[in-house]
Short mmCIF file of C-alpha atoms in Angstrom, two decimals:
data_model
loop_
_atom_site.label_atom_id
_atom_site.label_comp_id
_atom_site.label_asym_id
_atom_site.label_seq_id
_atom_site.Cartn_x
_atom_site.Cartn_y
_atom_site.Cartn_z
CA MET A 330 0.00 0.00 0.00
CA GLU A 331 2.88 2.37 0.72
CA ASN A 332 4.10 2.02 -2.85
CA ILE A 333 0.60 2.73 -4.16
CA ARG A 334 0.42 5.91 -2.07
CA GLU A 335 3.72 7.13 -3.47
CA ILE A 336 2.65 6.36 -7.05
CA LEU A 337 -0.61 8.28 -6.58
CA ALA A 338 1.21 11.28 -5.09
CA GLU A 339 3.85 11.28 -7.81
CA SER A 340 1.32 10.93 -10.65
CA TYR A 341 -0.74 13.81 -9.25
CA LYS A 342 2.32 16.03 -8.91
CA LYS A 343 3.37 15.15 -12.46
CA ALA A 344 -0.09 15.96 -13.89
CA ILE A 345 -0.02 19.42 -12.32
CA SER A 346 3.58 20.20 -13.29
CA GLU A 347 2.99 19.23 -16.92
CA VAL A 348 0.43 22.01 -17.25
CA PHE A 349 2.92 24.56 -15.93
CA ASN A 350 5.68 23.27 -18.20
CA LYS A 351 3.39 23.32 -21.23
CA ASP A 352 2.52 26.96 -20.79
CA LYS A 353 5.71 28.41 -19.36
CA SER A 354 6.48 29.78 -22.83
CA LEU A 355 4.42 32.69 -21.59
CA PHE A 356 7.48 33.75 -19.59
CA GLU A 357 10.26 32.85 -22.03
CA ASN A 358 10.68 36.45 -23.17
CA LYS A 359 10.49 37.89 -19.68
CA GLY A 360 13.83 39.64 -20.17
CA LYS A 361 12.21 41.83 -22.81
CA MET A 362 9.05 42.48 -20.82
CA THR A 363 8.36 45.46 -18.60
CA ALA A 364 7.42 44.84 -14.99
CA ASP A 365 3.79 45.66 -15.78
CA LYS A 366 3.73 43.26 -18.74
CA MET A 367 5.32 40.55 -16.64
CA GLU A 368 2.76 41.03 -13.90
CA GLN A 369 -0.06 40.90 -16.44
CA ALA A 370 1.35 37.70 -17.96
CA PHE A 371 1.60 36.11 -14.52
CA TYR A 372 -2.00 36.91 -13.64
CA GLU A 373 -3.20 35.63 -17.01
CA PHE A 374 -1.42 32.36 -16.37
CA LEU A 375 -2.76 32.17 -12.82
CA ASP A 376 -6.30 32.71 -14.10
CA PHE A 377 -5.75 29.97 -16.68
CA TYR A 378 -4.48 27.55 -14.06
CA GLN A 379 -7.32 28.24 -11.64
CA THR A 380 -9.87 27.83 -14.42
CA GLU A 381 -8.33 24.62 -15.66
CA LYS A 382 -7.54 23.09 -12.27
CA SER A 383 -10.71 21.01 -12.00
CA ASN A 384 -10.15 19.74 -15.54
CA ILE A 385 -6.58 18.79 -14.66
CA GLU A 386 -7.75 16.93 -11.55
CA ASN A 387 -10.49 15.11 -13.44
CA SER A 388 -8.05 14.10 -16.15
CA TRP A 389 -5.59 12.78 -13.56
CA ALA A 390 -8.30 10.94 -11.63
CA ASN A 391 -9.61 9.13 -14.70
CA THR A 392 -6.38 8.39 -16.57
CA ALA A 393 -4.93 4.89 -16.19
CA VAL A 394 -1.51 4.72 -14.53
CA ALA A 395 0.80 1.96 -15.75
CA GLU A 396 2.42 1.54 -12.31
CA LEU A 397 -1.05 0.83 -10.89
CA GLN A 398 -1.60 -2.09 -13.25
CA GLY A 399 -3.55 0.15 -15.59
CA LYS A 400 -6.04 1.29 -12.97
CA THR A 401 -7.02 4.94 -12.58
CA PRO A 402 -6.45 6.96 -9.38
CA SER A 403 -10.25 7.20 -9.11
CA GLU A 404 -10.58 3.41 -9.08
CA ILE A 405 -7.84 3.04 -6.48
CA ILE A 406 -9.04 5.77 -4.11
CA ASN A 407 -12.75 5.03 -4.35
CA GLY A 408 -11.93 1.36 -3.81
CA MET A 409 -10.29 2.00 -0.44
CA ASP A 410 -12.42 0.68 2.40
CA ASN A 411 -10.27 1.46 5.44
CA ILE A 412 -9.94 4.80 7.21
CA ASP A 413 -6.27 4.13 7.94
CA ASP A 414 -5.44 3.68 4.24
CA VAL A 415 -7.29 6.86 3.28
CA TYR A 416 -5.69 8.87 6.09
CA ASP A 417 -2.21 7.58 5.21
CA LEU A 418 -2.74 8.55 1.57
CA PHE A 419 -3.65 12.05 2.72
CA LEU A 420 -0.41 12.25 4.72
CA CYS A 421 1.59 11.03 1.73
CA MET A 422 -0.07 13.52 -0.63
CA MET A 423 0.45 16.37 1.81
CA GLU A 424 4.12 15.59 2.37
CA ASN A 425 5.06 14.85 -1.24
CA THR A 426 3.20 17.45 -3.31
CA ASP A 427 2.97 21.22 -3.13
CA GLU A 428 -0.57 21.27 -4.49
CA GLU A 429 -3.90 21.23 -2.71
CA ILE A 430 -5.22 17.79 -1.91
CA PRO A 431 -7.33 16.69 -4.92
CA ASP A 432 -11.12 16.74 -4.58
CA LEU A 433 -11.20 13.00 -5.27
CA LEU A 434 -9.38 12.31 -2.01
CA ILE A 435 -11.25 15.02 -0.07
CA ASN A 436 -14.57 13.39 -1.00
CA LYS A 437 -13.27 9.98 0.08
CA MET A 438 -12.07 11.36 3.41
CA LYS A 439 -15.45 13.00 3.96
CA GLN A 440 -17.10 9.57 3.89
CA TYR A 441 -15.40 8.74 7.21
CA GLY A 442 -17.11 11.68 8.93
CA ALA A 443 -16.34 12.32 12.59
CA GLY A 444 -13.54 9.76 12.70
CA MET A 445 -11.58 11.48 9.95
CA SER A 446 -12.37 14.94 11.31
CA GLU A 447 -11.02 14.00 14.75
CA ARG A 448 -7.78 12.69 13.25
CA LEU A 449 -7.25 15.88 11.27
CA ILE A 450 -8.03 18.17 14.22
CA ASN A 451 -5.54 16.25 16.38
CA LEU A 452 -2.98 16.41 13.58
CA ALA A 453 -3.51 20.15 13.25
CA ARG A 454 -2.91 20.65 16.96
CA THR A 455 0.36 18.70 16.85
CA SER A 456 1.49 20.80 13.87
CA THR A 457 1.23 24.20 15.57
CA ASP A 458 4.45 24.08 17.55
CA THR A 459 6.88 25.73 15.12
CA ASP A 460 6.86 27.81 11.96
CA LYS A 461 8.61 24.87 10.30
CA HIS A 462 5.25 23.09 10.18
CA GLU A 463 3.19 26.08 9.02
CA HIS A 464 2.60 24.80 5.47
CA ILE A 465 1.55 21.42 6.86
CA PHE A 466 -0.82 23.07 9.32
CA ALA A 467 -2.29 25.19 6.51
CA GLU A 468 -3.01 22.15 4.35
CA ILE A 469 -4.56 20.21 7.24
CA VAL A 470 -7.02 22.91 8.26
CA SER A 471 -7.80 23.69 4.62
CA THR A 472 -8.70 20.03 4.16
CA ILE A 473 -10.94 20.14 7.22
CA GLY A 474 -12.75 23.13 5.77
CA ARG A 475 -13.08 21.57 2.33
CA MET A 476 -14.58 18.42 3.83
CA GLY A 477 -17.38 20.68 5.10
CA LEU A 478 -18.43 18.53 8.05
CA SER A 479 -20.59 20.08 10.78
CA VAL A 480 -18.79 17.95 13.35
CA SER A 481 -15.60 19.92 12.64
CA ILE A 482 -17.05 23.33 13.52
CA GLU A 483 -16.77 23.32 17.31
CA PRO A 484 -13.20 21.93 17.28
CA LEU A 485 -12.20 24.59 14.73
CA ILE A 486 -13.74 27.35 16.86
CA SER A 487 -11.77 26.02 19.84
CA LEU A 488 -8.60 25.88 17.73
CA LEU A 489 -9.15 29.47 16.58
CA TYR A 490 -9.38 30.58 20.20
CA ASP A 491 -6.21 28.72 21.17
CA LEU A 492 -4.25 30.19 18.23
CA LEU A 493 -5.54 33.74 18.49
CA GLU A 494 -2.08 35.18 19.17
CA ASP A 495 -0.65 33.50 16.06
CA LYS A 496 -2.08 35.66 13.26
CA ARG A 497 -1.08 33.46 10.34
CA LYS A 498 -2.23 30.14 11.77
CA SER A 499 -5.47 31.63 13.11
CA ASP A 500 -6.12 33.05 9.63
CA TYR A 501 -5.94 29.51 8.23
CA VAL A 502 -8.47 28.31 10.80
CA GLU A 503 -10.77 31.24 10.07
CA GLU A 504 -10.62 30.40 6.36
CA ALA A 505 -11.46 26.76 7.12
CA LEU A 506 -14.59 27.84 8.98
CA ARG A 507 -15.60 29.99 6.02
CA LYS A 508 -15.12 27.05 3.66
CA ILE A 509 -17.54 24.93 5.66
CA GLY A 510 -20.23 27.45 4.83
CA GLU A 511 -23.76 27.87 6.09
CA ALA A 512 -23.45 25.16 8.74
CA VAL A 513 -21.23 27.46 10.84
CA ILE A 514 -23.99 30.02 11.37
CA GLU A 515 -25.77 28.41 14.33
CA PRO A 516 -22.61 27.46 16.29
CA ILE A 517 -21.12 30.93 15.81
CA LEU A 518 -24.34 32.68 16.79
CA LYS A 519 -24.31 30.59 19.96
CA ALA A 520 -20.67 31.47 20.63
CA LEU A 521 -21.48 35.18 20.24
CA GLU A 522 -24.30 35.23 22.78
CA LYS A 523 -21.98 36.80 25.37
CA ASP A 524 -22.15 40.57 25.80
CA GLU A 525 -18.42 41.27 25.53
CA LEU A 526 -16.79 41.34 22.11
CA GLY A 527 -13.03 40.94 22.01
CA GLU A 528 -10.65 39.94 19.21
CA PHE A 529 -11.84 36.32 19.24
CA GLU A 530 -15.47 37.36 18.90
CA HIS A 531 -14.60 39.81 16.13
CA ARG A 532 -12.93 36.99 14.19
CA LEU A 533 -16.03 34.82 14.55
CA LEU A 534 -18.22 37.78 13.63
CA TYR A 535 -16.29 38.19 10.38
CA VAL A 536 -16.76 34.50 9.48
CA LEU A 537 -20.45 34.90 10.27
CA ALA A 538 -20.72 38.00 8.04
CA ILE A 539 -18.91 36.39 5.10
CA VAL A 540 -20.95 33.18 5.22
CA GLY A 541 -24.16 35.03 6.05
CA SER A 542 -23.83 37.31 3.04
CA ASP A 543 -25.00 34.35 0.95
CA ALA A 544 -27.43 33.03 3.57
CA LYS A 545 -29.13 36.08 5.03
CA ASP A 546 -30.50 35.67 8.55
CA GLU A 547 -32.15 38.44 10.58
CA ARG A 548 -30.23 37.32 13.67
CA ILE A 549 -26.92 38.01 11.91
CA TYR A 550 -27.87 41.59 11.09
CA ARG A 551 -29.13 42.17 14.63
CA ILE A 552 -25.87 40.97 16.18
CA LEU A 553 -23.83 43.09 13.75
CA ARG A 554 -25.92 46.17 14.54
CA LYS A 555 -25.62 45.51 18.28
CA ALA A 556 -21.87 44.98 17.99
CA PHE A 557 -21.42 48.27 16.14
CA ARG A 558 -23.45 50.23 18.65
CA GLU A 559 -21.76 48.74 21.72
CA SER A 560 -18.16 48.08 20.66
CA VAL A 561 -15.43 50.48 21.67
CA ASP A 562 -13.32 49.29 18.72
CA LYS A 563 -15.73 49.78 15.85
CA LEU A 564 -13.33 49.20 12.94
CA PRO A 565 -13.55 45.37 12.83
CA VAL A 566 -17.33 45.58 13.10
CA VAL A 567 -17.52 47.98 10.15
CA VAL A 568 -15.45 45.50 8.15
CA CYS A 569 -18.01 42.83 9.09
CA LEU A 570 -20.92 45.05 8.04
CA ALA A 571 -19.24 45.59 4.68
CA ALA A 572 -18.77 41.82 4.29
CA TYR A 573 -22.41 41.10 5.17
CA LYS A 574 -23.63 43.47 2.43
CA ASP A 575 -26.90 44.61 3.97
CA GLY A 576 -27.96 48.12 2.95
CA ARG A 577 -29.89 48.59 6.19
CA ALA A 578 -26.57 49.44 7.84
CA VAL A 579 -26.18 52.64 5.79
CA PRO A 580 -28.38 54.97 7.93
CA MET A 581 -26.64 53.76 11.10
CA LEU A 582 -23.18 54.32 9.64
CA ARG A 583 -24.11 57.69 8.12
CA SER A 584 -25.52 58.85 11.43
CA TYR A 585 -22.35 57.75 13.19
CA LEU A 586 -20.25 59.82 10.78
CA GLU A 587 -22.46 62.88 11.19
CA LYS A 588 -22.07 62.76 14.96
CA ASN A 589 -18.43 61.69 15.24
CA GLY A 590 -16.77 62.33 11.89
CA ARG A 591 -14.31 64.94 13.18
CA GLU A 592 -13.23 62.88 16.18
CA ILE A 593 -12.75 59.33 14.93
CA PRO A 594 -9.44 57.89 13.64
CA LYS A 595 -8.80 58.35 9.91
CA GLN A 596 -8.74 54.62 9.16
CA LEU A 597 -12.16 54.16 10.74
CA PHE A 598 -13.50 57.25 8.96
CA TYR A 599 -12.39 56.07 5.52
CA THR A 600 -13.55 52.49 6.16
CA VAL A 601 -17.02 53.72 7.13
CA MET A 602 -17.15 55.99 4.09
CA ASP A 603 -16.11 53.17 1.79
CA THR A 604 -18.65 50.80 3.33
CA VAL A 605 -21.48 53.31 2.95
CA SER A 606 -20.59 53.85 -0.71
CA ARG A 607 -20.51 50.10 -1.38
CA LEU A 608 -23.77 49.30 0.41
#
């Protein structure tokens, strides 16, 4: 099985790299390009890659690999019937490729529900000790988010709290919660029932606003309005109001500017102005 894991990881890495090699001619004349042209070429290539990524993954998943006796990665992975084998393949993929874990494997991991989620949460916690493991930690929590399991929400909220002082790692956890989507709304609303709003609550509020912008809920707007009215530090709440995209906030923000515009910090002033213009 170990050999099969390595073959799958290597074939996936090769499939991705071939796309880059095929189109790197875009940069062959970079010595003659201005910085602006080079930047434009890079973004064009990045857009191409992001657009084609699912096609690349599908092609890899459904193309027979000689070293696998002519079977496809899809046949091998979907045929796995043991959580240990699937988890070990994830570890091998994570350690031996620089790409995101393919959707094919994510979907297989998701089938093991709470058991797989618990393993990944524990792995994430053991990967927080040093910056050396940051890329591993990022991939683990991203995978948790992409699996989209409700059972992962409370452990991720707890992990966010524990990592609050580590901005980069806590950002990865916040992003994972956002990836889970609408299922985070109820747990975060419950976590925000307390009256005091500190940095941890502001981080959760932002996740709630981002996810809620596509799943409007009157309770979300009420808690955002309450947070703005009662918070001493209003800047993060204004950012959340902008993310939630509810025009009802405009009169409240405009009124705040009329009363306090000459006294508030410039960053807050310009953020409020920008939010009002966008809403």
